[in-house]
């Protein structure tokens, strides 16, 4: 890993850990993006579909979707519009508040996720193959701790 960024020490143990985590996250994200590109969606679009699947069939308002996103995106409305044009999302008026709309995943969106998810699970297994179950659980706990 250090050879990749051409340094021996970054800034002590904390610096080493953060840089190594960033490089690893980039590697994982690129591998997932390759799978997603094969299905014609980006990582951010996949994440939106995943969020909407969790709210199926009711849907979510844009503000609720934004709160659940891993990364904030100023382009959220345009992404939802693109997914709607592709038939993966439907945007309808909110029956409780006529000033806002609700995005719902469509049958086509659910079918797309059903095709993508097994490939992403396989890619996750491939990327984490060097780790045992105990190490994977420990890694998840450590990342969760850092993320809070």
Tab-separated table of C-alpha atoms in Angstrom:
chain	number	residue	atom	x	y	z
A	1	UNK	CA	0.000	0.000	0.000
A	2	UNK	CA	2.777	2.451	0.880
A	3	UNK	CA	4.469	1.748	-2.461
A	4	UNK	CA	1.331	2.921	-4.198
A	5	UNK	CA	1.511	6.367	-2.640
A	6	UNK	CA	5.348	6.345	-2.575
A	7	UNK	CA	5.920	7.219	1.054
A	8	UNK	CA	7.157	5.375	4.068
A	9	UNK	CA	5.350	7.246	6.825
A	10	UNK	CA	2.529	9.684	6.315
A	11	UNK	CA	2.152	11.354	9.662
A	12	UNK	CA	2.411	8.785	12.374
A	13	UNK	CA	0.054	5.896	13.023
A	14	UNK	CA	-3.098	7.998	12.591
A	15	UNK	CA	-1.886	9.397	9.278
A	16	UNK	CA	-0.880	5.938	8.054
A	17	UNK	CA	-4.282	4.543	9.006
A	18	UNK	CA	-6.255	7.343	7.348
A	19	UNK	CA	-4.273	7.311	4.107
A	20	UNK	CA	-4.400	3.515	3.905
A	21	UNK	CA	-8.160	3.618	4.506
A	22	UNK	CA	-8.582	6.249	1.775
A	23	UNK	CA	-6.564	4.240	-0.744
A	24	UNK	CA	-8.490	1.074	0.110
A	25	UNK	CA	-11.854	2.851	-0.118
A	26	UNK	CA	-10.881	4.199	-3.546
A	27	UNK	CA	-9.937	0.698	-4.730
A	28	UNK	CA	-13.263	-0.701	-3.521
A	29	UNK	CA	-15.247	2.165	-5.029
A	30	UNK	CA	-13.535	1.720	-8.430
A	31	UNK	CA	-14.272	-2.025	-8.394
A	32	UNK	CA	-17.950	-1.394	-7.575
A	33	UNK	CA	-18.175	1.354	-10.221
A	34	UNK	CA	-16.945	-1.138	-12.827
A	35	UNK	CA	-19.801	-3.502	-11.947
A	36	UNK	CA	-22.334	-0.663	-11.959
A	37	UNK	CA	-21.129	0.729	-15.303
A	38	UNK	CA	-21.969	-2.642	-16.818
A	39	UNK	CA	-25.585	-1.943	-15.828
A	40	UNK	CA	-25.606	1.673	-16.990
A	41	UNK	CA	-25.727	3.347	-13.576
A	42	UNK	CA	-23.269	5.268	-11.446
A	43	UNK	CA	-22.462	4.571	-7.835
A	44	UNK	CA	-24.507	7.548	-6.692
A	45	UNK	CA	-27.494	6.432	-8.791
A	46	UNK	CA	-27.222	2.934	-7.321
A	47	UNK	CA	-27.187	4.377	-3.809
A	48	UNK	CA	-30.342	6.393	-4.543
A	49	UNK	CA	-32.092	3.302	-5.904
A	50	UNK	CA	-30.970	1.356	-2.839
A	51	UNK	CA	-32.397	4.038	-0.523
A	52	UNK	CA	-35.689	4.051	-2.421
A	53	UNK	CA	-35.887	0.265	-2.313
A	54	UNK	CA	-35.717	0.540	1.465
A	55	UNK	CA	-38.728	2.867	1.355
A	56	UNK	CA	-40.707	0.774	-1.129
A	57	UNK	CA	-43.595	1.107	-1.844
A	58	UNK	CA	-44.189	4.386	0.006
A	59	UNK	CA	-41.156	6.278	-1.340
A	60	UNK	CA	-39.177	9.156	0.107
A	61	UNK	CA	-39.162	12.930	-0.250
A	62	UNK	CA	-35.980	14.379	-1.734
A	63	UNK	CA	-34.953	15.813	1.641
A	64	UNK	CA	-35.294	12.373	3.257
A	65	UNK	CA	-33.256	10.769	0.476
A	66	UNK	CA	-30.565	13.422	0.925
A	67	UNK	CA	-30.316	12.665	4.660
A	68	UNK	CA	-29.704	8.978	3.912
A	69	UNK	CA	-27.019	9.541	1.276
A	70	UNK	CA	-23.495	8.578	2.239
A	71	UNK	CA	-22.109	11.618	0.445
A	72	UNK	CA	-23.975	14.857	0.003
A	73	UNK	CA	-24.746	15.684	-3.599
A	74	UNK	CA	-25.898	19.060	-4.882
A	75	UNK	CA	-27.058	17.151	-7.953
A	76	UNK	CA	-29.662	15.014	-6.145
A	77	UNK	CA	-32.710	16.442	-7.931
A	78	UNK	CA	-31.076	16.001	-11.346
A	79	UNK	CA	-30.056	12.429	-10.476
A	80	UNK	CA	-33.617	11.614	-9.468
A	81	UNK	CA	-34.844	13.206	-12.713
A	82	UNK	CA	-32.409	11.072	-14.753
A	83	UNK	CA	-33.532	7.930	-12.949
A	84	UNK	CA	-37.153	8.920	-13.606
A	85	UNK	CA	-36.438	9.418	-17.338
A	86	UNK	CA	-34.853	5.953	-17.364
A	87	UNK	CA	-38.032	4.512	-15.818
A	88	UNK	CA	-36.250	3.422	-12.631
A	89	UNK	CA	-37.908	5.990	-10.353
A	90	UNK	CA	-41.322	7.640	-10.355
A	91	UNK	CA	-41.801	11.087	-8.840
A	92	UNK	CA	-45.276	11.812	-7.548
A	93	UNK	CA	-46.841	14.517	-5.435
A	94	UNK	CA	-46.700	14.041	-1.679
A	95	UNK	CA	-50.273	13.468	-0.477
A	96	UNK	CA	-49.427	15.038	2.904
A	97	UNK	CA	-47.620	18.108	1.545
A	98	UNK	CA	-48.488	19.332	-1.936
A	99	UNK	CA	-45.355	21.497	-2.059
A	100	UNK	CA	-43.022	18.527	-2.345
A	101	UNK	CA	-42.729	15.345	-4.345
A	102	UNK	CA	-41.982	11.790	-3.357
A	103	UNK	CA	-39.622	9.521	-5.289
A	104	UNK	CA	-40.540	5.861	-5.545
A	105	UNK	CA	-38.556	3.038	-7.061
A	106	UNK	CA	-40.353	1.372	-9.969
A	107	UNK	CA	-40.582	-2.315	-10.878
A	108	UNK	CA	-37.828	-1.684	-13.429
A	109	UNK	CA	-35.665	-0.159	-10.680
A	110	UNK	CA	-36.271	-3.132	-8.399
A	111	UNK	CA	-35.447	-5.520	-11.246
A	112	UNK	CA	-32.210	-3.641	-11.960
A	113	UNK	CA	-31.148	-3.886	-8.314
A	114	UNK	CA	-31.986	-7.604	-8.333
A	115	UNK	CA	-29.483	-8.022	-11.196
A	116	UNK	CA	-26.802	-5.758	-9.701
A	117	UNK	CA	-26.814	-6.892	-6.066
A	118	UNK	CA	-25.477	-10.436	-6.614
A	119	UNK	CA	-22.589	-9.022	-8.647
A	120	UNK	CA	-21.756	-6.469	-5.946
A	121	UNK	CA	-21.892	-9.169	-3.261
A	122	UNK	CA	-19.503	-11.301	-5.335
A	123	UNK	CA	-17.192	-8.320	-5.795
A	124	UNK	CA	-17.266	-7.613	-2.046
A	125	UNK	CA	-16.352	-11.245	-1.336
A	126	UNK	CA	-13.506	-11.056	-3.868
A	127	UNK	CA	-12.144	-7.830	-2.383
A	128	UNK	CA	-12.320	-9.094	1.205
A	129	UNK	CA	-11.124	-12.637	0.492
A	130	UNK	CA	-7.899	-12.183	2.506
A	131	UNK	CA	-9.948	-11.549	5.664
A	132	UNK	CA	-11.738	-14.109	7.800
A	133	UNK	CA	-15.215	-13.575	9.277
A	134	UNK	CA	-13.807	-12.354	12.593
A	135	UNK	CA	-11.585	-9.838	10.813
A	136	UNK	CA	-14.501	-8.664	8.642
A	137	UNK	CA	-16.651	-8.078	11.720
A	138	UNK	CA	-13.759	-6.254	13.387
A	139	UNK	CA	-13.225	-4.110	10.286
A	140	UNK	CA	-16.929	-3.210	10.199
A	141	UNK	CA	-16.831	-2.256	13.903
A	142	UNK	CA	-13.693	-0.138	13.431
A	143	UNK	CA	-15.152	1.678	10.429
A	144	UNK	CA	-18.414	2.199	12.284
A	145	UNK	CA	-16.500	3.685	15.206
A	146	UNK	CA	-14.598	6.038	12.893
A	147	UNK	CA	-17.801	7.054	11.127
A	148	UNK	CA	-19.597	8.193	14.271
